[in-house]
Amino acid sequence: MTSDITLFVNPAAGRGRGAAAAQPAARALRAAGFSVRTVVGENAADALRRAREAVAGGTGALIAVGGDGMVSLALRAVAGTPVPLGVVAAGTGNDFARAAGLPVRDPAAAGRLIARSLKGDGGRPVDLGRAGGTYFATVLASGFDSRVNDRGNRMRFPTGRLRYDVALLAELAALRPVPYRIRLDDGPEQEVEATLVAVGNSSSYGGGMRICADARMDDGLFDITVVGPCSRSTLLKVFPRVYRGTHLSHPAVTVHRVAKVSLSAPGLTGWADGEPLGPLPLTAETVPEAVRLLGAAEKAG
């Protein structure tokens, strides 16, 4: 194992927490004897290019400092390579880090955990999803939730998290079921109406919404949560339960566990790790043990 490792930093993550988190994480890694260099891109494409260059150059680990979007970029650089991934969670949602049992908004602790893992087990293998050629770590969203993302990203006012609250209210007012065509593994195509379909490699998205509450990152399978047609009042009643994962017992909700799923629906965009994947139709497949994750809990969900 080389002692040279790379911090992959999003300075804008968490309203500036990314830049602030890099320094204590780097100090912890250097104190453990590692040589640390930092990569910061001018934009997402440039950042990904620089990360891939570091991986190709033989870095001992790529450490993503930021939120789920930064983790998603880092995964594209390390997936399928022997280079392990570390995460210093400093974003807004940090769903991947929470699911993996990693420290959140404690960069010094994250740095120490990464150092111990590099000197010890070298990271635990975890699964990823892949759709449209893009890897994702958390949940692929489609339906009501992806429409909220679409609308929120089109809005220029208000700013920050408030615009997504406004977008949610607007989509709630326009709530209607979506006609999906779904194929689970290699089974027959099914036509279903649903409020949303979520494809979970791990359990949560949106900063702790456990939409696929029982999903695990080490079983080679997705958890597919299908929320059937429901009224506004039902959705408002069920929605708070998503944070506890108890919505799965509601009669409008069904769960499937599969290795591959194909989704088709008119006018929908698929989102994963907080980023747009592209319009449906999309086929998502699990990629078992696609990356070694430094410091991951033994039972990563």
GROMACS .gro file of C-alpha atoms in nm, residues 22 30 34 39 49 58 63 81-82 86 91 94 114 148 150-151 202 224 229 242 282:
model
   21
   22ALA     CA    1  -1.048   1.914   0.427
   30ARG     CA    2  -0.074   1.309   0.797
   34PHE     CA    3   0.026   0.941   0.508
   39VAL     CA    4  -0.749   1.774  -0.592
   49ARG     CA    5  -1.085   1.415  -1.485
   58GLY     CA    6  -0.143   0.497  -0.844
   63ILE     CA    7  -1.090   1.049  -0.024
   81THR     CA    8  -1.024  -0.035  -0.970
   82PRO     CA    9  -0.820  -0.155  -0.671
   86GLY     CA   10  -1.274   0.716   0.175
   91GLY     CA   11  -2.242   1.791   0.262
   94ASN     CA   12  -2.470   1.277   0.360
  114ILE     CA   13  -0.983   0.619   0.714
  148VAL     CA   14  -3.965   1.785  -0.699
  150ASP     CA   15  -3.672   1.883  -1.150
  151ARG     CA   16  -3.885   2.175  -1.037
  202SER     CA   17  -2.863   0.187   0.015
  224ILE     CA   18  -3.731  -0.137  -0.507
  229PRO     CA   19  -5.152   0.579  -0.633
  242VAL     CA   20  -4.028   0.785   0.566
  282LEU     CA   21  -3.355   0.361  -1.763
   0.00000   0.00000   0.00000
